[in-house]
CSV table of C-alpha atoms in Angstrom, one decimal:
chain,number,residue,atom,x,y,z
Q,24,UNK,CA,-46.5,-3.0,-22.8
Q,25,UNK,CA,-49.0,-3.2,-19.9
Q,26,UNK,CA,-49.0,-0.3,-16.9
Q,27,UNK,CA,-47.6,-2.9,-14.1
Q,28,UNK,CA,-45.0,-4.6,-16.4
Q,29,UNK,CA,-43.5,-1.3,-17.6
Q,30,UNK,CA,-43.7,0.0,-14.1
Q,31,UNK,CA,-41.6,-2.9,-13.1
Q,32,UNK,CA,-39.1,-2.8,-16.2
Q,33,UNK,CA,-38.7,1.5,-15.0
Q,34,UNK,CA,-37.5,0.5,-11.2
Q,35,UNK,CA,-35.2,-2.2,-12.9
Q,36,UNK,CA,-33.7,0.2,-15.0
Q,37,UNK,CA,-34.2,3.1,-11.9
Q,38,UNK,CA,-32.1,0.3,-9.4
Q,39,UNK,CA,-29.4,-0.4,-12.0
Q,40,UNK,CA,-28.9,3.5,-12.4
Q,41,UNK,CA,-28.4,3.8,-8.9
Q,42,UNK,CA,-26.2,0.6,-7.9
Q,43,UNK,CA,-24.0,1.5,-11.1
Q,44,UNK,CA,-23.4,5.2,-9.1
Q,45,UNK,CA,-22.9,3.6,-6.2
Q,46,UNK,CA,-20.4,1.8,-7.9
Q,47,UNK,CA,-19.0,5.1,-9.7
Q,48,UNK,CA,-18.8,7.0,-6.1
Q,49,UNK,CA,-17.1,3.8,-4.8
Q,50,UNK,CA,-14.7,3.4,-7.2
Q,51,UNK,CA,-13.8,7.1,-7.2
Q,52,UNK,CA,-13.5,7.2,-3.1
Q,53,UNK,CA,-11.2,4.3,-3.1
Q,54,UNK,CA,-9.5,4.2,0.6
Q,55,UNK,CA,-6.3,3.1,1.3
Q,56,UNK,CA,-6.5,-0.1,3.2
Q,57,UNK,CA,-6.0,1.1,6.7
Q,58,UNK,CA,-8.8,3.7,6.1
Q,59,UNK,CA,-11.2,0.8,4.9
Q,60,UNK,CA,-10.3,-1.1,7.9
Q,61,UNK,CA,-10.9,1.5,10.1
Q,62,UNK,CA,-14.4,2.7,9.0
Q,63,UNK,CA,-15.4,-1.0,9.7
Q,64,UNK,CA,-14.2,-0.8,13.0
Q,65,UNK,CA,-16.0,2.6,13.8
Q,66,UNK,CA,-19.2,0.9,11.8
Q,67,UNK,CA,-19.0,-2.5,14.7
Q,68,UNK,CA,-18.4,-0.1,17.3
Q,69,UNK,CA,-21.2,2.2,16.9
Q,70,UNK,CA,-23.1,-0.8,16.2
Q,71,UNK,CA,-21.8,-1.9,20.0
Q,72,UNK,CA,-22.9,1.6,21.4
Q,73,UNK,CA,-26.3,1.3,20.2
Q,74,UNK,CA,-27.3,-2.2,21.4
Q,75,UNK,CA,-25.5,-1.4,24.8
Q,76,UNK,CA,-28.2,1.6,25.1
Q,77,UNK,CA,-31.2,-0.8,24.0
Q,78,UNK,CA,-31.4,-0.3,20.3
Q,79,UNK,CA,-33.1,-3.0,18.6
Q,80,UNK,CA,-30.2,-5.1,15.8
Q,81,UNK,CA,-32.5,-3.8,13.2
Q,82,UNK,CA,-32.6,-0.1,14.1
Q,83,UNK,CA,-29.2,0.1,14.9
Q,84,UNK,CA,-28.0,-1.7,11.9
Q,85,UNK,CA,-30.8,1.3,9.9
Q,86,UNK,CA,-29.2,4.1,12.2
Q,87,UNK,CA,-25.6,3.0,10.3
Q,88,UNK,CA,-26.7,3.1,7.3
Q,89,UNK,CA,-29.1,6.5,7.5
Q,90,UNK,CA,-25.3,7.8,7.8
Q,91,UNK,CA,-23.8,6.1,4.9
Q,92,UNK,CA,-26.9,5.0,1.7
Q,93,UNK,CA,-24.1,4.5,-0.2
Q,94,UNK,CA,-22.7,1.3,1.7
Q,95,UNK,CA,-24.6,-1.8,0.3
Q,96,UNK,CA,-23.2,-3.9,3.2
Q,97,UNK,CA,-25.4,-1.6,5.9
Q,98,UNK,CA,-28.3,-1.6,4.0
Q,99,UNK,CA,-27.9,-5.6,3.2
Q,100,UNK,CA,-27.5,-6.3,6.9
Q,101,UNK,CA,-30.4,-3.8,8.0
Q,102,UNK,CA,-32.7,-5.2,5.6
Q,103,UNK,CA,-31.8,-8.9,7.1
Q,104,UNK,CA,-32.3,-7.8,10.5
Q,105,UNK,CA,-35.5,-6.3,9.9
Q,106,UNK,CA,-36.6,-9.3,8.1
Q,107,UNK,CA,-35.8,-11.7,10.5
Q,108,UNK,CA,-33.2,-12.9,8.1
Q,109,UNK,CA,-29.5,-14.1,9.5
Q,110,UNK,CA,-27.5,-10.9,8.9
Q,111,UNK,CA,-23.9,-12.6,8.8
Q,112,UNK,CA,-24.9,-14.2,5.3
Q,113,UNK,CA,-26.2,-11.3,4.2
Q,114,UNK,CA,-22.9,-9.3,4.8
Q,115,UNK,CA,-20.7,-11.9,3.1
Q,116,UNK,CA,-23.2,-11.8,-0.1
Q,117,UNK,CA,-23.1,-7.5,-0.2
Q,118,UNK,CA,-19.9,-7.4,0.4
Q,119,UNK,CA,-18.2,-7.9,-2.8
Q,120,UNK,CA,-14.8,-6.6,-3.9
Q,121,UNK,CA,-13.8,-3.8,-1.4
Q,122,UNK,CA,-10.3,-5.3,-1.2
Q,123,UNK,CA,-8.8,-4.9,2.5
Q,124,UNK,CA,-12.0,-3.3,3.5
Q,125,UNK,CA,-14.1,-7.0,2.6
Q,126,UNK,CA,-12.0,-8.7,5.1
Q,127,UNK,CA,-12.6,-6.8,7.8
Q,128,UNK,CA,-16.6,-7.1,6.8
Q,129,UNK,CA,-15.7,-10.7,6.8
Q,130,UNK,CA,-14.5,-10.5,10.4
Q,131,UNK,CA,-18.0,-8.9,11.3
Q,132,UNK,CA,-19.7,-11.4,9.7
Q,133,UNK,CA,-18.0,-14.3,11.5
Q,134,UNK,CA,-17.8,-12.4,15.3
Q,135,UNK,CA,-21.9,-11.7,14.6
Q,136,UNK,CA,-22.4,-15.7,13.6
Q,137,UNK,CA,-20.6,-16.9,16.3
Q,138,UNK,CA,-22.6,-14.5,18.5
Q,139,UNK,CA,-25.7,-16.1,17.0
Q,140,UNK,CA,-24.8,-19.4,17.4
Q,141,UNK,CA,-23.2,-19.2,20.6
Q,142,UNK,CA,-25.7,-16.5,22.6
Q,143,UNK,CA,-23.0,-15.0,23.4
Q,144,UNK,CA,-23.5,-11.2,24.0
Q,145,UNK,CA,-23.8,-9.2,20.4
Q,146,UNK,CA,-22.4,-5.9,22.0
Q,147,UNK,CA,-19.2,-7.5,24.2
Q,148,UNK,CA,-18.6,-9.1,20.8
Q,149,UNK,CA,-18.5,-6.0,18.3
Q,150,UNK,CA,-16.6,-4.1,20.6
Q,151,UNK,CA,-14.2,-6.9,21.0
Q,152,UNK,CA,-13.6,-7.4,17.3
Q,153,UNK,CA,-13.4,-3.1,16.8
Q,154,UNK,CA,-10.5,-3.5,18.9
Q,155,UNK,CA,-9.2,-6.0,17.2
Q,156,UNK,CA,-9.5,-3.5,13.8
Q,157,UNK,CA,-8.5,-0.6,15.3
Q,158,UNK,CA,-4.8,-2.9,15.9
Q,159,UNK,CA,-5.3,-4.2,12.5
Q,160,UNK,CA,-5.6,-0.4,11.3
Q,161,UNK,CA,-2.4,1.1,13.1
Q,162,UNK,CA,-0.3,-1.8,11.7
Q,163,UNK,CA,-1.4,-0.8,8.3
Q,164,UNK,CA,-0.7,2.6,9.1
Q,165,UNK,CA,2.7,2.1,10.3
Q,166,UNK,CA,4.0,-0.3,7.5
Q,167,UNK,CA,2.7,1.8,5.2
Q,168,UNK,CA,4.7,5.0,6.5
Q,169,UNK,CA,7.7,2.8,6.4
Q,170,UNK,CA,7.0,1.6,3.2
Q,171,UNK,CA,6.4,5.1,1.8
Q,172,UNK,CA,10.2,5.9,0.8
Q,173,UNK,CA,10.9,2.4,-1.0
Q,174,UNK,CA,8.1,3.0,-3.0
Q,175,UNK,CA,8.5,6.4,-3.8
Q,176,UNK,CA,12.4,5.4,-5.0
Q,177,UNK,CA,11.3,2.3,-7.1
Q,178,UNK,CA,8.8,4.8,-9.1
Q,179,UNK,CA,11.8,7.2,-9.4
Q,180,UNK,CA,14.6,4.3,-10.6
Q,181,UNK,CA,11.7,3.3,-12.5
Q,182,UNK,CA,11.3,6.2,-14.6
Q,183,UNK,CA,15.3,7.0,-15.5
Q,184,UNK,CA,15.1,4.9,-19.0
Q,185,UNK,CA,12.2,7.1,-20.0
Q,186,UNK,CA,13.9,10.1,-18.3
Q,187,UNK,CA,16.9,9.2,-20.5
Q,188,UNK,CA,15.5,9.0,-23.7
Q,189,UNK,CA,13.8,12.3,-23.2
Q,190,UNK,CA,16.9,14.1,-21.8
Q,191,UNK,CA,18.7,13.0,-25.1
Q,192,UNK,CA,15.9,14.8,-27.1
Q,193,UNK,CA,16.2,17.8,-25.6
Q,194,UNK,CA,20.2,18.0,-26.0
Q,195,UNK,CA,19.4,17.9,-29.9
Q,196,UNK,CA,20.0,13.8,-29.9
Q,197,UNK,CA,18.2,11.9,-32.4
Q,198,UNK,CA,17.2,9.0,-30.3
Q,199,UNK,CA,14.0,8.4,-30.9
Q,200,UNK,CA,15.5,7.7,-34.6
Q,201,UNK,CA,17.8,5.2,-33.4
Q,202,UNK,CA,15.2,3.1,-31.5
Q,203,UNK,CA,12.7,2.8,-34.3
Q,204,UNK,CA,14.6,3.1,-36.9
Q,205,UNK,CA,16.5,0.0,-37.6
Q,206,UNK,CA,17.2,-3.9,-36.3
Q,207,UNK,CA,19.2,-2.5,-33.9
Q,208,UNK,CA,17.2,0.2,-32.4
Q,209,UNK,CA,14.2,-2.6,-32.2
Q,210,UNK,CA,16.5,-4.5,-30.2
Q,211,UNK,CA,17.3,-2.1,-27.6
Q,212,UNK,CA,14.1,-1.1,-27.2
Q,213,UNK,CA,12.4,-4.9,-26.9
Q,214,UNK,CA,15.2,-5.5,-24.7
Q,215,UNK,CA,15.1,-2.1,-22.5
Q,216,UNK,CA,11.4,-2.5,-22.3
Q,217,UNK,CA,11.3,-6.2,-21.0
Q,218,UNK,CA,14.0,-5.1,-18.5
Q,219,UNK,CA,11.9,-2.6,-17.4
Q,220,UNK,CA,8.2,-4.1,-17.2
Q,221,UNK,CA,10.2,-7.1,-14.9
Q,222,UNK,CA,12.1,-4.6,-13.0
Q,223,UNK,CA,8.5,-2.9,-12.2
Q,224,UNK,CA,6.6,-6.2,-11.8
Q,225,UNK,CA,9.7,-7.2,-9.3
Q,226,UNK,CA,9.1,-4.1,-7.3
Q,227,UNK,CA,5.9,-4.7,-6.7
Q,228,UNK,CA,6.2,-8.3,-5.7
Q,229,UNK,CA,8.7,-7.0,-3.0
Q,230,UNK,CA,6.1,-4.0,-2.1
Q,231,UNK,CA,3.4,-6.3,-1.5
Q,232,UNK,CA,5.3,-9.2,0.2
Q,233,UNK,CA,6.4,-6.4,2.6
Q,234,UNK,CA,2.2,-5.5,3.3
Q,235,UNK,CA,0.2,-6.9,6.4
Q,236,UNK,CA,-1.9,-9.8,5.9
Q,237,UNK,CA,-5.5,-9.5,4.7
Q,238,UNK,CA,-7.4,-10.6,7.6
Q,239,UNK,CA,-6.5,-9.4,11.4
Q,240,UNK,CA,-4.1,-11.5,13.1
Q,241,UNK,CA,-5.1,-13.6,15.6
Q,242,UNK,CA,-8.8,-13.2,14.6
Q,243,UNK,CA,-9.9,-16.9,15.3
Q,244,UNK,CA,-8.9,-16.3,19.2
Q,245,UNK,CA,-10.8,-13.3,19.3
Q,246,UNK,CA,-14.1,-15.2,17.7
Q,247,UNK,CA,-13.1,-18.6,19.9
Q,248,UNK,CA,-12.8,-15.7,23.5
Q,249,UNK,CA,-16.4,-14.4,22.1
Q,250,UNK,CA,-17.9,-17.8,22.1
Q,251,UNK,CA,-16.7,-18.6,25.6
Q,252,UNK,CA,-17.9,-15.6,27.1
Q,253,UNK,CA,-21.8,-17.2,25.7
Q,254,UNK,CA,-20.6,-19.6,28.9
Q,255,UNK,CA,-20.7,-22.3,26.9
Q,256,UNK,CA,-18.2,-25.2,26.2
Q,257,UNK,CA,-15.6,-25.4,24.9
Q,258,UNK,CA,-16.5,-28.1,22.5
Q,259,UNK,CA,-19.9,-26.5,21.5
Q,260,UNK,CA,-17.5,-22.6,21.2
Q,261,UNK,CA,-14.6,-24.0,19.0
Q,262,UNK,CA,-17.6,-25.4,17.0
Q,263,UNK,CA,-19.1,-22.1,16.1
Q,264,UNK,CA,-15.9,-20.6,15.7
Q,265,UNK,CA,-14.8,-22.7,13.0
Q,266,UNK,CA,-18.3,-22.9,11.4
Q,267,UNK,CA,-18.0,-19.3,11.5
Q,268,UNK,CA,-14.4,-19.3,9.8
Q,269,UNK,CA,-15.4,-21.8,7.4
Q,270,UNK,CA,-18.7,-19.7,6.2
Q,271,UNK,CA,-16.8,-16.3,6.1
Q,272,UNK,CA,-13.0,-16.4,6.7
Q,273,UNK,CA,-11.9,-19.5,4.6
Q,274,UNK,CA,-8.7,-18.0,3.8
Q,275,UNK,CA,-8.0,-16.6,7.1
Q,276,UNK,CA,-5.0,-18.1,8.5
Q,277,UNK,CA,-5.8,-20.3,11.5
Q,278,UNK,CA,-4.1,-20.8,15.3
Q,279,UNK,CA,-5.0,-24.2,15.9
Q,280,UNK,CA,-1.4,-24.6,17.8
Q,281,UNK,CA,-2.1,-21.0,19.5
Q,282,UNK,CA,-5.6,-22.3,20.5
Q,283,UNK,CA,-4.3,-25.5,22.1
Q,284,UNK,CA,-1.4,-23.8,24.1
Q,285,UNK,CA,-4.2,-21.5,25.7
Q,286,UNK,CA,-6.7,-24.0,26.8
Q,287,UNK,CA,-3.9,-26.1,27.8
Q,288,UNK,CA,-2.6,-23.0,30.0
Q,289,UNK,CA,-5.9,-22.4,31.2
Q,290,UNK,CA,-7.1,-25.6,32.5
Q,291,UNK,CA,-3.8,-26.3,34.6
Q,292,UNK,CA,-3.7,-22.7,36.2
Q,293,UNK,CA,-7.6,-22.6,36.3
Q,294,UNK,CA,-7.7,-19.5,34.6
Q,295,UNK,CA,-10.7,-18.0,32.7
Q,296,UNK,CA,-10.0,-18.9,28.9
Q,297,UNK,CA,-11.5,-16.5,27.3
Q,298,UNK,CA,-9.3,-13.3,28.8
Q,299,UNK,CA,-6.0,-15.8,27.7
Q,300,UNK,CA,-7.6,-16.0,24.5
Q,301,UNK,CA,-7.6,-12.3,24.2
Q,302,UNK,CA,-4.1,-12.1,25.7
Q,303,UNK,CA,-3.1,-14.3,22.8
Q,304,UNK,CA,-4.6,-12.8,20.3
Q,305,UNK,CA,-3.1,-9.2,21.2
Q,306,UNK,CA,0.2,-11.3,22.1
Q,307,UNK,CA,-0.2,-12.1,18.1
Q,308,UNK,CA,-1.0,-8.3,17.0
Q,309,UNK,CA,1.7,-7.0,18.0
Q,310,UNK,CA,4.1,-9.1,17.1
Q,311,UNK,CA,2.5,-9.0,13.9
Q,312,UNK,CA,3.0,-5.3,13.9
Q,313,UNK,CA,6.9,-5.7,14.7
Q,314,UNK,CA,7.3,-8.1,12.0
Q,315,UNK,CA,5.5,-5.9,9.4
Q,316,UNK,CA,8.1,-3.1,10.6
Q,317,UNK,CA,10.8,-4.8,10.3
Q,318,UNK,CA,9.9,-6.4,6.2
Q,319,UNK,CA,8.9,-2.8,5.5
Q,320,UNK,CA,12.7,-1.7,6.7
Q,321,UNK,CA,14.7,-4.6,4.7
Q,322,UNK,CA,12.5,-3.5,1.5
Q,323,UNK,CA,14.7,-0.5,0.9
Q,324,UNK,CA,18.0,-3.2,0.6
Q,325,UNK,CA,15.6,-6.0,-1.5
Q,326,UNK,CA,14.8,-3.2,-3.7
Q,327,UNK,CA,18.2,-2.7,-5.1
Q,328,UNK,CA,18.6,-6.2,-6.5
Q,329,UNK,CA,15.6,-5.0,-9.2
Q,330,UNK,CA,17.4,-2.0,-9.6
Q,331,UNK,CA,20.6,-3.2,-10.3
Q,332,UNK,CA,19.3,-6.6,-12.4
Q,333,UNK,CA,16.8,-4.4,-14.4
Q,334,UNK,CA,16.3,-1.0,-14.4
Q,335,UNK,CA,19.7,0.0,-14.6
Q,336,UNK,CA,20.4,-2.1,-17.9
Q,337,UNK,CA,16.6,-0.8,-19.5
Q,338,UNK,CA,18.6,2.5,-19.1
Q,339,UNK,CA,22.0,1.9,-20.7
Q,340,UNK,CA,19.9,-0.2,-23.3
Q,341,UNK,CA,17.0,2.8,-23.9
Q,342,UNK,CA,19.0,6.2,-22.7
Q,343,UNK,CA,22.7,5.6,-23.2
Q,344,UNK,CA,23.2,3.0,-26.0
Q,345,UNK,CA,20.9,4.5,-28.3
Q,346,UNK,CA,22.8,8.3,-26.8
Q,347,UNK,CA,25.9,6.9,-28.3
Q,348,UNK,CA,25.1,5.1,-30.9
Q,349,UNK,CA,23.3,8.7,-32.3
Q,350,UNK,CA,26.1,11.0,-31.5
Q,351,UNK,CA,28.5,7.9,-33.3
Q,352,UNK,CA,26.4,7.7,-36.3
Q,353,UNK,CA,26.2,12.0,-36.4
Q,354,UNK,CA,30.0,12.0,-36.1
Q,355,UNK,CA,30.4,9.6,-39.2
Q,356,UNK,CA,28.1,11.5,-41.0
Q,357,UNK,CA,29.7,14.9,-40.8
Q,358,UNK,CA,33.3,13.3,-41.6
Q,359,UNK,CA,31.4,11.7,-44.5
């Protein structure tokens, strides 16, 4: 093999090594999702900070990441920056799957195309849309606490069949026997163990129909109030908004109806639009933030419809039938 052709097959095998750690170290310092949320936020407002004081896109986006080489979406946008390169593509490709923490990339990617597109001012618009995360954070934050007790009691309920089996081992029970042992054991324990992988998977369809959205609510305001602050109109800033939406939120939900009240509002009372926009789109947080209370609250009741449909019967069928049928069977015997 020739010297430059094995030199290039080393830093292949050199950058593999080192995306597969960062990969490792990602995987291992999974955040929960309002922590993920958050660090974006700090990441656009710093990012604000710096360009207020003068700091070149390219430098700042470098500074970021001089903090954090293991984030491959600061060093993806601060190589695009200093190439010249549109950075909001280059977030959306580096982002990859960082669950919540992707979206709220997603939402700096949009708020910095729309800046682009719009001329609108880069800082005003990070530090616009880290407010908008920091809400988006808290709400997680506080449905999650909520959430915290109905969780922790489906994982408890949860365990009782296994809880049961092992409780009638240690009281001298031979029911492990009576489960594997015959037709009737297999039975029981098909049936107990179908009860309780749909009592679990129930659960967590309740648990995560109870979470906050993905994206920030009321996000396409805040990008529609960044465009008109560019001063430009409103034609040429609901077109950049949805480009922007369409390139790197095309699941996030939209507020057409929202959008149309506000302008409407706004050109009868002569009012700037962008501040209602912003109005709006806080309007939406927190009510977004009440609702997310108030599903977190009514899954402690839902929960008990798994409980009683599923895990309860996995337990007479794993812990007390095959109990019975044991001490039933040990009874016979010794009359026998």
């Amino acid at each position: 093999m020739s010297g430059p052709r094995r030199h290039r097959t080393v830093r292949r095998g050199v950058g593999g090594g080192v995306e597969r750690l960062r990969e490792l170290r990602r995987t291992l310092r999974r955040e929960d999702d309002a922590s993920a949320v958050d660090r974006v936020a700090a990441a656009a407002e710093r990012l604000a900070v710096l360009m207020t004081a003068g700091v070149p896109a390219p430098a700042a986006w470098r500074h970021l990441g001089a903090d954090d080489p293991s984030d491959v979406v600061l060093e993806a946008a601060a190589t695009a920056a200093g190439d010249g390169d549109p950075v909001a593509p280059a977030i959306s490709r580096a982002i990859g799957d960082q669950g919540i923490g992707a979206a709220a990339w997603s939402s700096v990617a949009a708020a910095w195309a729309v800046a682009s597109d719009t001329g609108a001012p880069m800082a005003g618009a990070l530090r616009d849309l880290a407010g908008a995360l920091r809400d988006d954070a808290q709400l997680r934050r506080e449905v999650r606490a909520v959430l915290a007790g109905p969780r922790a009691s489906a994982r408890l309920v949860t365990a009782l069949p296994g809880i049961a089996v092992a409780f009638g081992i240690v009281l001298g029970f031979d029911t492990m026997r009576v489960l594997v042992g015959g037709p009737i054991g297999w039975a029981l324990l098909a049936g107990g163990s179908a009860l309780l992988w749909a009592g679990a998977r129930w659960n967590r369809a309740l648990a995560a129909r109870a979470a906050p959205p993905g994206s920030a609510p009321g996000l396409e305001l805040d990008l529609l109030a960044i465009a008109m602050s560019s001063g430009a109109s409103l034609e040429a800033a609901r077109a950049a908004t949805g480009r922007a939406m369409r390139a790197h939120l095309p699941a996030a939900p939209r507020a057409s109806a929202d959008i149309a009240s506000t302008i409407r509002l706004a050109t009868e009372a002569g009012a700037p639009v962008a501040d209602l926009l912003r109005a709006e789109a806080y309007r939406r947080r927190r009510t977004a933030r009440t609702d997310g209370a108030m599903r977190a609250a009514s899954l402690g009741v839902r929960l008990m419809l798994p409980l009683g449909a599923c895990i309860l019967p996995a337990f007479v069928l794993l812990g007390v039938a095959p109990l019975m049928i044991s001490v039933v069977t040990g009874t016979l015997g010794g009359a026998a």
